[in-house]
XYZ file of C-alpha atoms in Angstrom:
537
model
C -63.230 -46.967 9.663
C -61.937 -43.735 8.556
C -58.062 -43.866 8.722
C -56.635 -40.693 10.940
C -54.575 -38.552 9.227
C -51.381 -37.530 9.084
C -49.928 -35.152 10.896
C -45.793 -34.153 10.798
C -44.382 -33.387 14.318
C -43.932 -30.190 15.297
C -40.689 -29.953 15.023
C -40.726 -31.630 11.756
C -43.275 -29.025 10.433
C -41.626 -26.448 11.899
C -38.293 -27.241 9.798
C -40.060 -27.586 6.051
C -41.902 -24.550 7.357
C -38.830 -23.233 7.531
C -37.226 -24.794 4.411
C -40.434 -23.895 2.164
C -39.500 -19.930 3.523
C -36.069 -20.063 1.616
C -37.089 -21.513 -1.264
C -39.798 -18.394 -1.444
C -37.697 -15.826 -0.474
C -35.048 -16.944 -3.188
C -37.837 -17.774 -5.840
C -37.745 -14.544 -7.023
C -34.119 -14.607 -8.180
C -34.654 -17.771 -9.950
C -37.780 -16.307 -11.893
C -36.238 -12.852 -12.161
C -33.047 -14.257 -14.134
C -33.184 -16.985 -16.696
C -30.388 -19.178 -17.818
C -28.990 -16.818 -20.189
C -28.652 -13.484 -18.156
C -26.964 -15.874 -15.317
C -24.329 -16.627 -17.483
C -23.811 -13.245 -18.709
C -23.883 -11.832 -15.438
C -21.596 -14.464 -13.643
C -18.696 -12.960 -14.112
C -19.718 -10.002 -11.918
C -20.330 -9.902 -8.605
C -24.111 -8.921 -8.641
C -24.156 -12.065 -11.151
C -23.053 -14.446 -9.380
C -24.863 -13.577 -5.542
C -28.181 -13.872 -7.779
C -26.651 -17.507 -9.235
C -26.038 -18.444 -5.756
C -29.336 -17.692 -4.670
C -31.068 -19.704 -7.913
C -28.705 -22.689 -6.647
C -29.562 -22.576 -3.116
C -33.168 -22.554 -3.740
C -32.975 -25.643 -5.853
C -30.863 -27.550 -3.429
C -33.633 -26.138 -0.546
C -36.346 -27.470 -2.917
C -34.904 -30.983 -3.130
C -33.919 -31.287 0.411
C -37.890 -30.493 1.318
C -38.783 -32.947 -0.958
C -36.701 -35.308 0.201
C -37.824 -35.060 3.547
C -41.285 -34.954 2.436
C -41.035 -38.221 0.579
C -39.080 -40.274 3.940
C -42.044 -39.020 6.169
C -45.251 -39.833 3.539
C -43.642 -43.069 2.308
C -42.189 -44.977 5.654
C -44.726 -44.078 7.891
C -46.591 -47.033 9.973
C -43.552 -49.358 8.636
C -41.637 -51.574 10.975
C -38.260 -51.371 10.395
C -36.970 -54.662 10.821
C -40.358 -55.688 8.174
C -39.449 -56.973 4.406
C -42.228 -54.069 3.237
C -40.045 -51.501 4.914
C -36.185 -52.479 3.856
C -38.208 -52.702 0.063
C -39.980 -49.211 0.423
C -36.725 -46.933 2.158
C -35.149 -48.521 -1.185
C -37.136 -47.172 -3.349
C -36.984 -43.643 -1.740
C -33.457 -44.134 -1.984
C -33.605 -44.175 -5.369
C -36.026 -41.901 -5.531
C -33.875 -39.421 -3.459
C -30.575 -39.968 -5.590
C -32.264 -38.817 -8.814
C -33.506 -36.427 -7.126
C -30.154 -35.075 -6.058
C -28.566 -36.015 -9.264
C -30.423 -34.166 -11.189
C -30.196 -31.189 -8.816
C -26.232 -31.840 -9.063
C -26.687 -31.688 -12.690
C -28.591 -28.399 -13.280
C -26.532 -26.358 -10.279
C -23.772 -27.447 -11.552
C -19.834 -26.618 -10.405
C -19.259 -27.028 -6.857
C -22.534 -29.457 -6.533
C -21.393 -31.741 -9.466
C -18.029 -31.854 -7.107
C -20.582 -32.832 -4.250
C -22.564 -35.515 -6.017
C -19.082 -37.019 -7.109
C -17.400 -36.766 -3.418
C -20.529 -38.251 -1.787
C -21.053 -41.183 -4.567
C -17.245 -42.048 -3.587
C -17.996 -42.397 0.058
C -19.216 -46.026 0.379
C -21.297 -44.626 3.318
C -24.622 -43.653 1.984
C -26.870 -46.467 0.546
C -26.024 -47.807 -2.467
C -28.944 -46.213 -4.390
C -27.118 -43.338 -3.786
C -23.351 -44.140 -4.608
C -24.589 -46.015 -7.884
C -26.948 -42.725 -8.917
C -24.344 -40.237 -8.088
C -21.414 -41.832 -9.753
C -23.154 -41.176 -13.442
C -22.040 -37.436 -12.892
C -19.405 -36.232 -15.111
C -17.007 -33.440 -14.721
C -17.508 -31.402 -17.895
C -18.663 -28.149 -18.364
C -18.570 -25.379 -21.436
C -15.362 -23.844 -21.672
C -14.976 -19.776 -20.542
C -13.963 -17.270 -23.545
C -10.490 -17.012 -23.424
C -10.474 -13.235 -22.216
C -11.388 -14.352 -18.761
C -8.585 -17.075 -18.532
C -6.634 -13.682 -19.749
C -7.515 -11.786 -16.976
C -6.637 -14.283 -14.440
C -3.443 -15.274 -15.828
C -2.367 -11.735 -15.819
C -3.537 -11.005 -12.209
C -1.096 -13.740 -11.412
C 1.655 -13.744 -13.780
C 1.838 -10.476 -14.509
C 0.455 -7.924 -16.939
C 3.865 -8.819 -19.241
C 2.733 -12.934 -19.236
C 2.508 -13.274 -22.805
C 6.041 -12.257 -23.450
C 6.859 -15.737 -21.173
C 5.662 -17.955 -23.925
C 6.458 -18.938 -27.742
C 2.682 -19.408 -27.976
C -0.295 -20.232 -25.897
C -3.650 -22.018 -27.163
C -6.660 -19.553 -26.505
C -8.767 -23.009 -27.076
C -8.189 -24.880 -24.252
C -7.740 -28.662 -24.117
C -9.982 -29.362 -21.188
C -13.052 -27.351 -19.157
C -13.876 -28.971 -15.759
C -15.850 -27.004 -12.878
C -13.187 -25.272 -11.466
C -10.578 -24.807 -14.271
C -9.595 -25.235 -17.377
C -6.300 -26.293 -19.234
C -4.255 -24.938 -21.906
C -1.126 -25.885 -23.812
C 1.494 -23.725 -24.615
C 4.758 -23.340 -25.707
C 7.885 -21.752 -23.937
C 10.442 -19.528 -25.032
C 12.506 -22.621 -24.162
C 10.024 -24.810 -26.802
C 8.988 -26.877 -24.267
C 5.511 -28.013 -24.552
C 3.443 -26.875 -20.966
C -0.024 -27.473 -19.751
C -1.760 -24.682 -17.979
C -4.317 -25.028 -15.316
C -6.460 -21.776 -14.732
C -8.750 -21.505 -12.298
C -11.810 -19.655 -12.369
C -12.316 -16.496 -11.065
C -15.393 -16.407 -9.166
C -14.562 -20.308 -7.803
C -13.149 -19.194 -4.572
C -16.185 -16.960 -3.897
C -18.918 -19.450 -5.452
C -17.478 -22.523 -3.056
C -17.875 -20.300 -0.071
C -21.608 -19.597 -0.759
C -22.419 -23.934 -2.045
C -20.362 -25.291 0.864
C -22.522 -22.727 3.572
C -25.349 -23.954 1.563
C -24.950 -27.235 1.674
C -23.451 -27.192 5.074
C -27.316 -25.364 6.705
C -28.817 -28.071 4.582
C -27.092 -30.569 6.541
C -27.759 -29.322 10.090
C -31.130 -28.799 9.271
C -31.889 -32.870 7.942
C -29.913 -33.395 11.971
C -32.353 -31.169 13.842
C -35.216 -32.878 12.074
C -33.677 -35.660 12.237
C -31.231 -36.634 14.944
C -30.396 -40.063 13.810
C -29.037 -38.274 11.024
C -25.004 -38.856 11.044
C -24.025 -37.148 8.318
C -23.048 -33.592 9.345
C -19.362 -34.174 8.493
C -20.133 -34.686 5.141
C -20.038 -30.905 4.178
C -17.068 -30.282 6.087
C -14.941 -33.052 4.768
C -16.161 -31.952 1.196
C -15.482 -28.141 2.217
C -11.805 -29.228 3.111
C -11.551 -30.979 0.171
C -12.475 -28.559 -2.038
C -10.226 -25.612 -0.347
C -6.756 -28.003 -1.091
C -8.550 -28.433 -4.539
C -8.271 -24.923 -4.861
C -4.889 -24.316 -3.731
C -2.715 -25.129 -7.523
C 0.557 -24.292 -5.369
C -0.682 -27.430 -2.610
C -1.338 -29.251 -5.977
C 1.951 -28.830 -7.284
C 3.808 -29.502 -4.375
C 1.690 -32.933 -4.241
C 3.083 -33.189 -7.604
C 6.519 -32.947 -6.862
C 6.296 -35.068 -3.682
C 4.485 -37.749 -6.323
C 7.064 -37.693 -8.445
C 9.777 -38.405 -5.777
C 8.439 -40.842 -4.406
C 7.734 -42.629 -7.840
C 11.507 -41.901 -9.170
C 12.392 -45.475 -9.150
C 9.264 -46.482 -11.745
C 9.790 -46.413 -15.378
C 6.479 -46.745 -16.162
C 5.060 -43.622 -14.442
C 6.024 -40.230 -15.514
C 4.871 -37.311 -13.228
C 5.197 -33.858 -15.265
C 7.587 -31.715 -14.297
C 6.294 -27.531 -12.253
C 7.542 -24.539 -13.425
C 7.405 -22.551 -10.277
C 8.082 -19.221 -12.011
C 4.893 -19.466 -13.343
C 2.694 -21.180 -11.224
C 0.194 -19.864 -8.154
C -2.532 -20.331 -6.531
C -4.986 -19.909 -9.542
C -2.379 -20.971 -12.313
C -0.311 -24.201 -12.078
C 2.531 -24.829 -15.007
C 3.267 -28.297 -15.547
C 5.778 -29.993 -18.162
C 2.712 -31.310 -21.266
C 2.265 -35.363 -21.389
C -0.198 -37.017 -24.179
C -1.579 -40.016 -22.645
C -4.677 -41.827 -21.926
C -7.000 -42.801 -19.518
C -5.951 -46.084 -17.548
C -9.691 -47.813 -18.223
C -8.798 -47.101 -22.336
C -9.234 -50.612 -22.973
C -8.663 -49.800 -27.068
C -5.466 -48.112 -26.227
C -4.409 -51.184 -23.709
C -5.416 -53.543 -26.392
C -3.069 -51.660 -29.548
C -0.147 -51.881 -26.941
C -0.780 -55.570 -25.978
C -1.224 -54.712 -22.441
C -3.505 -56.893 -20.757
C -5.203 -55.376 -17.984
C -4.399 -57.824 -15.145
C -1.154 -56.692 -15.167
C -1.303 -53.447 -15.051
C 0.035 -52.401 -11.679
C -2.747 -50.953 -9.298
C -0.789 -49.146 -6.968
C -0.324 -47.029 -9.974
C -3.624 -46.165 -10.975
C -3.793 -41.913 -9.372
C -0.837 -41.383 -11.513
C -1.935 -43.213 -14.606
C -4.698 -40.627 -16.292
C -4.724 -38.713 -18.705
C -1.298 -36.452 -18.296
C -2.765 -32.748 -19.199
C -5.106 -33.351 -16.540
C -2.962 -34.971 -13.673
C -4.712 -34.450 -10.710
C -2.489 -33.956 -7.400
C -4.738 -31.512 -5.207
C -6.513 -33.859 -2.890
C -3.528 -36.213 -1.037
C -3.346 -37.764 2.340
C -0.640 -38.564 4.180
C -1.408 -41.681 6.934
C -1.013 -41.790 10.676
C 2.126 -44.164 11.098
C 0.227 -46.004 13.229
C -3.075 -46.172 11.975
C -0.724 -46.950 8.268
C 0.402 -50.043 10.228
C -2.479 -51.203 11.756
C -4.061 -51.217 8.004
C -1.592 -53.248 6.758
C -2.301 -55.747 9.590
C -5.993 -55.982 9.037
C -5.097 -56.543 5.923
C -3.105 -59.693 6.440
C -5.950 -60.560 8.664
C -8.563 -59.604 6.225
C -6.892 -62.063 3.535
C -6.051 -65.359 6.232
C -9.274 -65.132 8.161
C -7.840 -64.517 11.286
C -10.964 -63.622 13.089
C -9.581 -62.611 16.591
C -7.405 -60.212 14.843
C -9.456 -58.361 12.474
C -12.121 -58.094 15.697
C -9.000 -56.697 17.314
C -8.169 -53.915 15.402
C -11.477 -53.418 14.388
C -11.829 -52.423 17.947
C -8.576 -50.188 17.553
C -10.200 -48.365 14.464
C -13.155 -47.952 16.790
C -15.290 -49.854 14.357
C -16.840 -52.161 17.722
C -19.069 -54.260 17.101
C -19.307 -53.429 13.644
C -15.395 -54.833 13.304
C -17.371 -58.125 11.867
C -18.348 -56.513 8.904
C -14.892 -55.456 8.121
C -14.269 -58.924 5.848
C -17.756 -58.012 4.284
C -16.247 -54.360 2.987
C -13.181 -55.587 2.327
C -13.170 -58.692 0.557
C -16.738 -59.210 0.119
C -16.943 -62.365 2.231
C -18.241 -63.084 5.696
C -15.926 -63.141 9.040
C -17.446 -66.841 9.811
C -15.876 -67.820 5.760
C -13.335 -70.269 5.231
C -12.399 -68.757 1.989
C -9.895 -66.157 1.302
C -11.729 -65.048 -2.044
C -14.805 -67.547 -3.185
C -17.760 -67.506 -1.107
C -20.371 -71.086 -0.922
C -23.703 -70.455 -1.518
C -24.777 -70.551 1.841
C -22.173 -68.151 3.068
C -23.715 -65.672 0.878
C -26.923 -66.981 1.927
C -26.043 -66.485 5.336
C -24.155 -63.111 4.772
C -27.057 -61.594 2.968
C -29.557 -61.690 5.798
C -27.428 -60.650 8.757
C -27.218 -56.992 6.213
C -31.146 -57.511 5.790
C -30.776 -56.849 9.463
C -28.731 -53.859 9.320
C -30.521 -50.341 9.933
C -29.565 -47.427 8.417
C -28.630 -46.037 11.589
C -26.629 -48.803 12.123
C -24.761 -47.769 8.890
C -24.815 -44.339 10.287
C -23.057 -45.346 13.484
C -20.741 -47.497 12.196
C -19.452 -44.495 9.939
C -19.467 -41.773 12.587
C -17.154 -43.867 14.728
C -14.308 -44.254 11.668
C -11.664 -42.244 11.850
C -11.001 -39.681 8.923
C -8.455 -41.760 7.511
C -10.618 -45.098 7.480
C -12.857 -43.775 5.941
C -10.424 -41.676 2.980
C -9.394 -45.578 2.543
C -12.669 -47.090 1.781
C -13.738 -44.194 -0.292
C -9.888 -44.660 -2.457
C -10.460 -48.195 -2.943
C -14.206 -48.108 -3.934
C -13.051 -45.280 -7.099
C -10.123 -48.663 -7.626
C -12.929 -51.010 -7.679
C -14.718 -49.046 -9.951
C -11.735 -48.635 -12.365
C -10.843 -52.096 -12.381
C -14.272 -53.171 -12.972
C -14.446 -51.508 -16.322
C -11.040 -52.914 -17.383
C -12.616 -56.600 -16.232
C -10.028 -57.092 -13.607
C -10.386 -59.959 -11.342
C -11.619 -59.501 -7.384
C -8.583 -61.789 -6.331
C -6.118 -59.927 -8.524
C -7.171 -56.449 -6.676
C -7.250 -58.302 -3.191
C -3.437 -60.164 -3.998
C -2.391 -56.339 -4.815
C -3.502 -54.720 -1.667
C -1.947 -57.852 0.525
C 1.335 -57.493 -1.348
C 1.828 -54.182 -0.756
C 0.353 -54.627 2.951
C 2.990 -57.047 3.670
C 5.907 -54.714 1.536
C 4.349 -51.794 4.034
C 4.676 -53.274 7.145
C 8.240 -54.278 6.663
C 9.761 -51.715 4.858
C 7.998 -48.395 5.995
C 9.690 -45.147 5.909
C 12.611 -46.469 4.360
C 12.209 -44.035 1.476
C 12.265 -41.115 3.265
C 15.363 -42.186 5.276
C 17.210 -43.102 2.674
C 16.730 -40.084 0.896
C 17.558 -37.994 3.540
C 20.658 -39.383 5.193
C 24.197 -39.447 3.672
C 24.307 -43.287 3.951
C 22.384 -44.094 1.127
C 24.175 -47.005 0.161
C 23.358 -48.691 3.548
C 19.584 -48.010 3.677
C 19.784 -49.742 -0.387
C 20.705 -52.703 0.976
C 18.673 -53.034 4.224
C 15.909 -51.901 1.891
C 16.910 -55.006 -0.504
C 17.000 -57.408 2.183
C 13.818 -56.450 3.670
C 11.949 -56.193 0.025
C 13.572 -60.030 -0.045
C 11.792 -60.818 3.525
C 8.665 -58.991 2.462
C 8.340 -61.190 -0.755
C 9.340 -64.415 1.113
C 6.070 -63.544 4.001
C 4.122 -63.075 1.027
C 4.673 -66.421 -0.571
C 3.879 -67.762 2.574
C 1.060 -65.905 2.846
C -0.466 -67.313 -0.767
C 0.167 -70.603 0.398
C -1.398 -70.367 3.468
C -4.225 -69.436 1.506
C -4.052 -71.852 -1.027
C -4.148 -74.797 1.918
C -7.095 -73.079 3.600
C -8.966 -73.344 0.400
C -8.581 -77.355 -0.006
C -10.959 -79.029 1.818
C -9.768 -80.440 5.198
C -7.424 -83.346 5.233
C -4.657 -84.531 8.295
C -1.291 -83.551 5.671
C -3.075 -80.061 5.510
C -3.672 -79.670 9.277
C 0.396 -80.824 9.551
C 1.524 -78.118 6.470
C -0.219 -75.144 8.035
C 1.085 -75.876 11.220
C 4.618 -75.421 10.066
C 3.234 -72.221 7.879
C 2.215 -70.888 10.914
C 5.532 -71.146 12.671
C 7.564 -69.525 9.502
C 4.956 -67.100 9.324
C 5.311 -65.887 12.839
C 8.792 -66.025 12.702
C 8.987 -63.692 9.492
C 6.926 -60.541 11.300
C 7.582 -56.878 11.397
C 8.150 -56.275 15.170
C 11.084 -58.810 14.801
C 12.788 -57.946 11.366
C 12.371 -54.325 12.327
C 14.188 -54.311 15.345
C 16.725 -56.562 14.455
C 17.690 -55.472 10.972
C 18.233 -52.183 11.311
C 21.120 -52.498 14.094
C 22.450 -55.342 12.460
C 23.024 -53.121 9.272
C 24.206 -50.448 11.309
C 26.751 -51.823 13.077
C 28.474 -53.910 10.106
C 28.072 -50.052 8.228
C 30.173 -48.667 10.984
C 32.476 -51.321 11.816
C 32.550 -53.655 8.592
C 35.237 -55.998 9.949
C 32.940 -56.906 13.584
C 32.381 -60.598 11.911
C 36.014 -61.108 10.815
């Protein structure tokens, strides 16, 4: 029997139709202009329209060949069969080198892309592991263009500001490049310049990228990725503001006062902008430099992972992209957290529900902590929980993944993509899963207790008083997570009647030692012995 063949939809055929007229109509460019004239010309504005062009037919080109190799390769599958979760994995795969390597010749904004979407943890993971080889690093610009820029911004006179200033820089990335100089003063600066043409090239890649991604969601409706380009687009735009950067910088370095290790450089607003940022030169290394942590007997367990975005390489701090949490949402976090870590299923399915995760809330633990909801273990998992917890994802869609991401709000979502770049750093510097999981409960437990104290105590004139309710909460914080630990150290001893009587009274002192309570009754209690320090005599 002769099989019938295949025919795309018509709305599917209209769209590569449609996709396979760009990528003509900017062919030209792209065979008109090798690799040589582009970079000659791409300092000028015909140059770099006719680079656009050469970039957006490539990405136009992959995305048709993308969708090409979905339709051909999953077609007649079921999609809850073994043959189809083992084929849509290999055009995964297929897809993310395809991408990568497209990310790789385009370079700039689309290296930014690849690296942005790889840190998600919402695409497959053929996609996240593929994209995450992409590396930063491009061929520094002759120094007469960093000349120009720095004079359209500090002035035609800039040179007169400085001692000396490197014309090699230190460090090329896609949208700027560093230099070190000296001040009059002879102290040692690093220099961030930004590109010229970045502001204008972003504009062009984002659009790109941005049609790309509303065309895949006409073809495709169960397509939930459309915020993708956006999100990057934001990202990018407070990337490119140096003058956001630096007052990230500044705000960093406030709120990190207290730390000896941690040293944040200092701005020099006179001669920073928005394409030039001035900051006070650090030597350093990278916090995965397992040499370097090995000549200074660190061992890399204990180094503190709250402090990993501030521990890189100091010429290169990196302060642009920040995001400040909802109180609220900040609080609810640190709850699931504590849930998260003593399986308290009814809660995590609660605020699941209040992060508008639904019925996905059950996967939270799974994300998290890398154990099932059903588990009985805080940080080990049996071989039939994984077992188990293996086949219920075998049962996941895509467009269950899809869904499940679409309903997350922004700042969800800014979390999980944070702590998968942690796990990745920690993983190279062969840090334990429970050490990274006893972090993020300590500091849940520190957050829910002792949030916004900071800020108020460096803003009011009682500073003294906010240091010690600060104190005694830190002491209350550190007592709930003891108890905490132990709690979790019961649950993971088989069950016995002493064990069933000790959590019991764990449970008690842990309920007694929550937020809601110390919050409102600590601060008045402080208050009112501030005011009126003989009330108890």
């Amino acid at each position: 029997m002769t099989p019938k063949p295949f025919n795309f939809p018509a709305k599917r055929r209209t769209g590569l139709l449609l996709l396979t007229a760009a990528v003509a109509a900017t062919a030209a460019a792209a065979q008109a202009s090798n690799t040589h004239e582009l970079s000659s010309l791409s300092a000028g504005k015909l140059g770099a329209e006719v680079h656009g062009l050469v970039r957006t037919a490539r990405a136009v080109s992959a995305v048709a060949s993308t969708v090409v190799d979905y339709e051909f390769s999953l077609r007649g599958l079921r999609k809850d069969s073994d043959q189809y979760r083992h084929s849509i994995s290999e055009v995964h795969l297929r897809s993310a080198k395809r991408f990568l390597k497209l990310c790789e010749v385009n370079k700039g904004f689309y290296v930014k892309a690849g690296q942005f979407v790889a840190a998600q943890r919402v695409l497959p993971k053929e996609y996240s592991s593929t994209l995450s080889a992409l590396q930063d690093q491009v061929a520094p610009l002759p120094f007469k263009v960093i000349k120009g820029v720095l004079k359209d911004n500090l002035g035609p006179d800039f040179t007169e500001m400085f001692e000396s200033l490197d014309e090699e820089p230190i460090a090329a990335a896609s949208i700027a490049q560093v230099h070190h100089a000296v001040l009059k003063s002879d102290q040692e600066v690093a220099i961030k310049v930004q590109y010229p043409w970045v502001q204008q090239q972003m504009t062009f890649d984002t659009r790109t990228m941005y049609f790309l991604s509303k065309t895949i969601a006409w073809l495709y409706p169960q397509y939930r990725f459309e915020w993708l380009p956006l999100a990057f687009a934001d990202s990018m735009a407070a990337e490119l503001d140096f003058i956001h950067e630096a007052r990230n910088s500044e705000r960093a370095a406030k709120n990190l006062r207290n730390n000896k290790l941690i040293r944040v450089p200092h701005v020099f607003w006179d001669l920073t902008s928005r394409q030039v940022l001035t900051m006070q030169f650090y030597t350093g290394r990278k916090i995965d430099d397992l040499d370097f942590l090995n000549q200074l007997g660190v061992e890399p367990e204990k180094v503190d992972l709250s402090q990993f975005t501030t521990m890189v390489n100091s010429f290169l701090l990196d302060h642009a992209v920040y995001r400040e949490l909802d109180e609220e949402f900040r609080k609810d976090f640190c709850q699931l957290w504590e849930a998260l870590i003593l399986k308290d299923l009814n809660k995590t399915l609660r605020l699941g529900e209040r992060f508008g995760a639904g019925k996905y809330s059950r996967y939270l633990p799974i994300i998290f902590t890398g154990t099932p909801v059903e588990s009985k273990h805080a940080f080990g998992i049996s071989t039939a929980e994984k077992e188990t917890m293996i086949n219920e994802l075998k049962s996941l869609l895509f467009d269950d993944l899809s869904s499940f991401m679409e309903t997350l709000p922004p700042d969800f979502i800014a979390i999980m993509r944070i702590d998968g770049m942690i796990r990745s750093i920690i993983r190279k510097m062969g840090v334990s899963r429970v050490t990274r999981l006893l972090t993020y409960t300590k500091y849940a437990v520190y957050g829910l207790l002792c949030s916004k104290l900071d800020v108020e105590s460096s803003r009011s004139p009682m500073k003294s008083y906010f240091a010690v309710e600060a104190a005694f909460l830190s002491f209350i914080a550190t007592l709930k997570y003891v108890l905490i630990l132990i709690k979790v150290l019961i649950g993971s001893i088989d069950s016995t009647p002493w064990r069933q009587k000790v959590n019991n009274v764990l449970n008690y002192m842990h309920s007694k030692i929550s937020s809601e309570f110390w919050g409102i009754v600590v601060h008045p209690v402080f208050l009112l012995l501030w005011i009126r320090p003989n009330v108890l005599f």
